[in-house]
Amino acid sequence: MQETLSRWLASSAGEYRLAEHPAVHTIGEALLHVPPMPGLMVKNLFLRDEKGRRHFLVIVPFDRRIDVAALGWLLPASKLSMASPERLQRHLGIAPGAVSLFALLHDSTQAVELVLDQAVWDAGHLQAHPLRNTATVLLSHAALVRFLAHTGHVPRILTVPSAPA
């Protein structure tokens, strides 16, 4: 699937930047190892509902703490929680630590619901892992829109509730 993403970036993303770096698994590691780039650094969470029937890829600014219970009320979805690595692999074909919007390439049936925080949607550029956590792509908003059209995912754009600090 890495080749599919590389082809899409080359043919459809327009201008983008790829920065190689050591593997990062957390925001703290990304802040240390990802070279300084413009654009919004984001955090990606793969969540499931109580019965495991609905799955959500939630993308927020990197420094946002999410109130998962309040998000569940907004969606609406009962008792949201982090999905297991097995579910992540099954639905998005990716391992923990490398989750990003680009994993939607693996969701050809649109079984995963995409939730974008309003600040992510409004960003002129954002940063995303290209299906591996050893690189970061800087992507324009226009390229984000083209990518979502390519995958068939329609994002739910909302202000994701913040958890108290």
CSV table of C-alpha atoms in Angstrom, one decimal:
chain,number,residue,atom,x,y,z
A,1,MET,CA,0.0,0.0,0.0
A,2,GLN,CA,3.0,2.3,0.5
A,3,GLU,CA,3.5,2.3,-3.3
A,4,THR,CA,-0.2,3.3,-3.8
A,5,LEU,CA,0.3,6.2,-1.5
A,6,SER,CA,3.6,7.2,-3.2
A,7,ARG,CA,1.8,7.2,-6.6
A,8,TRP,CA,-1.1,9.2,-5.3
A,9,LEU,CA,1.2,11.8,-3.7
A,10,ALA,CA,3.2,12.1,-6.9
A,11,SER,CA,0.2,12.3,-9.2
A,12,SER,CA,-2.5,14.1,-7.2
A,13,ALA,CA,-1.1,15.8,-4.0
A,14,GLY,CA,0.3,18.8,-5.8
A,15,GLU,CA,3.1,20.3,-3.8
A,16,TYR,CA,4.0,18.3,-0.7
A,17,ARG,CA,7.0,17.8,1.4
A,18,LEU,CA,8.3,14.5,2.8
A,19,ALA,CA,10.6,14.6,5.8
A,20,GLU,CA,12.4,11.4,7.0
A,21,HIS,CA,13.2,11.0,10.7
A,22,PRO,CA,13.7,8.3,13.4
A,23,ALA,CA,10.6,6.3,14.3
A,24,VAL,CA,8.1,8.1,16.5
A,25,HIS,CA,5.3,6.6,18.5
A,26,THR,CA,4.1,9.5,20.6
A,27,ILE,CA,3.6,13.2,20.2
A,28,GLY,CA,6.6,13.8,22.6
A,29,GLU,CA,8.8,11.7,20.3
A,30,ALA,CA,7.5,13.6,17.2
A,31,LEU,CA,8.3,16.9,18.8
A,32,LEU,CA,11.9,15.7,19.3
A,33,HIS,CA,12.5,14.0,16.0
A,34,VAL,CA,10.3,15.5,13.3
A,35,PRO,CA,12.2,18.3,11.6
A,36,PRO,CA,10.6,21.7,12.0
A,37,MET,CA,7.9,22.0,9.3
A,38,PRO,CA,5.1,24.5,8.7
A,39,GLY,CA,1.6,23.2,9.0
A,40,LEU,CA,-0.5,21.7,11.8
A,41,MET,CA,0.9,18.7,13.7
A,42,VAL,CA,-2.0,16.4,14.5
A,43,LYS,CA,-2.9,13.5,16.8
A,44,ASN,CA,-4.8,10.5,15.4
A,45,LEU,CA,-7.0,8.3,17.5
A,46,PHE,CA,-8.7,5.1,16.3
A,47,LEU,CA,-11.8,4.6,18.4
A,48,ARG,CA,-14.6,2.1,18.5
A,49,ASP,CA,-18.1,2.1,20.0
A,50,GLU,CA,-19.2,-0.1,22.9
A,51,LYS,CA,-20.3,-3.0,20.6
A,52,GLY,CA,-17.5,-2.7,18.1
A,53,ARG,CA,-19.8,-2.0,15.2
A,54,ARG,CA,-18.7,1.6,14.5
A,55,HIS,CA,-15.1,2.7,14.2
A,56,PHE,CA,-13.8,6.3,14.1
A,57,LEU,CA,-10.5,7.9,13.0
A,58,VAL,CA,-10.4,11.1,15.0
A,59,ILE,CA,-7.9,13.7,14.0
A,60,VAL,CA,-7.2,16.7,16.3
A,61,PRO,CA,-4.4,19.2,16.8
A,62,PHE,CA,-1.4,17.5,18.5
A,63,ASP,CA,-1.8,19.3,21.8
A,64,ARG,CA,-5.6,18.6,22.3
A,65,ARG,CA,-6.7,16.3,25.1
A,66,ILE,CA,-10.0,14.7,24.0
A,67,ASP,CA,-13.0,14.2,26.1
A,68,VAL,CA,-14.0,10.9,24.7
A,69,ALA,CA,-17.3,10.6,26.5
A,70,ALA,CA,-18.4,14.0,25.3
A,71,LEU,CA,-17.3,13.1,21.7
A,72,GLY,CA,-19.5,10.0,22.0
A,73,TRP,CA,-22.5,12.2,22.8
A,74,LEU,CA,-21.8,14.4,19.7
A,75,LEU,CA,-21.4,11.5,17.2
A,76,PRO,CA,-23.7,9.8,18.8
A,77,ALA,CA,-21.9,6.6,19.7
A,78,SER,CA,-22.1,4.7,22.9
A,79,LYS,CA,-19.0,4.3,25.2
A,80,LEU,CA,-16.2,5.2,22.9
A,81,SER,CA,-12.8,3.6,23.6
A,82,MET,CA,-9.5,3.0,21.9
A,83,ALA,CA,-9.7,0.2,19.4
A,84,SER,CA,-7.3,-2.7,19.7
A,85,PRO,CA,-4.2,-3.1,17.5
A,86,GLU,CA,-6.0,-6.0,15.9
A,87,ARG,CA,-9.0,-3.8,14.9
A,88,LEU,CA,-6.6,-1.2,13.7
A,89,GLN,CA,-4.9,-3.7,11.5
A,90,ARG,CA,-8.2,-5.2,10.3
A,91,HIS,CA,-9.9,-1.9,9.4
A,92,LEU,CA,-7.0,0.4,8.4
A,93,GLY,CA,-4.2,-2.0,7.7
A,94,ILE,CA,-1.8,-0.2,9.9
A,95,ALA,CA,0.1,-0.7,13.2
A,96,PRO,CA,-0.1,1.5,16.2
A,97,GLY,CA,2.2,4.5,16.0
A,98,ALA,CA,1.8,5.0,12.2
A,99,VAL,CA,-1.9,5.9,12.2
A,100,SER,CA,-2.8,8.8,10.0
A,101,LEU,CA,-5.5,9.9,7.5
A,102,PHE,CA,-3.5,8.1,4.8
A,103,ALA,CA,-4.5,4.8,6.3
A,104,LEU,CA,-8.0,5.4,4.9
A,105,LEU,CA,-6.5,4.0,1.6
A,106,HIS,CA,-7.0,0.6,3.2
A,107,ASP,CA,-10.7,1.3,4.0
A,108,SER,CA,-12.2,0.8,0.6
A,109,THR,CA,-15.7,0.1,2.1
A,110,GLN,CA,-15.7,3.3,4.2
A,111,ALA,CA,-16.3,1.3,7.3
A,112,VAL,CA,-14.3,3.8,9.3
A,113,GLU,CA,-15.9,7.1,10.0
A,114,LEU,CA,-13.6,10.1,9.8
A,115,VAL,CA,-13.9,12.9,12.4
A,116,LEU,CA,-11.8,16.0,11.8
A,117,ASP,CA,-11.6,18.7,14.4
A,118,GLN,CA,-12.5,22.1,13.0
A,119,ALA,CA,-9.0,23.4,13.5
A,120,VAL,CA,-7.6,20.5,11.4
A,121,TRP,CA,-10.1,21.2,8.6
A,122,ASP,CA,-9.3,24.9,8.7
A,123,ALA,CA,-5.5,24.4,8.6
A,124,GLY,CA,-3.8,25.6,5.4
A,125,HIS,CA,-1.3,22.6,5.8
A,126,LEU,CA,-1.2,19.6,8.0
A,127,GLN,CA,1.4,17.0,8.9
A,128,ALA,CA,0.7,13.2,8.5
A,129,HIS,CA,2.6,10.0,8.6
A,130,PRO,CA,2.8,8.3,5.2
A,131,LEU,CA,1.7,4.8,6.5
A,132,ARG,CA,5.0,4.6,8.5
A,133,ASN,CA,6.2,6.5,11.5
A,134,THR,CA,9.6,7.2,10.1
A,135,ALA,CA,8.5,10.1,7.9
A,136,THR,CA,6.1,13.0,7.9
A,137,VAL,CA,4.3,14.5,4.9
A,138,LEU,CA,3.3,18.1,4.8
A,139,LEU,CA,0.0,18.3,2.9
A,140,SER,CA,-2.0,21.3,1.8
A,141,HIS,CA,-5.7,21.6,2.6
A,142,ALA,CA,-6.5,21.3,-1.2
A,143,ALA,CA,-4.5,18.0,-1.3
A,144,LEU,CA,-6.4,16.8,1.8
A,145,VAL,CA,-9.7,17.4,0.0
A,146,ARG,CA,-8.4,15.6,-3.1
A,147,PHE,CA,-7.2,12.7,-1.0
A,148,LEU,CA,-10.6,12.3,0.7
A,149,ALA,CA,-12.4,12.4,-2.7
A,150,HIS,CA,-9.9,9.7,-3.8
A,151,THR,CA,-10.8,7.4,-0.8
A,152,GLY,CA,-14.5,8.2,-0.8
A,153,HIS,CA,-14.5,9.3,2.8
A,154,VAL,CA,-16.7,12.3,3.8
A,155,PRO,CA,-15.3,13.8,7.0
A,156,ARG,CA,-17.5,14.8,9.9
A,157,ILE,CA,-16.1,18.2,10.8
A,158,LEU,CA,-16.8,19.4,14.4
A,159,THR,CA,-15.1,20.9,17.4
A,160,VAL,CA,-13.9,17.8,19.2
A,161,PRO,CA,-14.5,18.3,22.9
A,162,SER,CA,-11.4,18.9,25.0
A,163,ALA,CA,-10.8,17.1,28.3
A,164,PRO,CA,-9.9,19.2,31.3
A,165,ALA,CA,-6.2,19.5,31.8
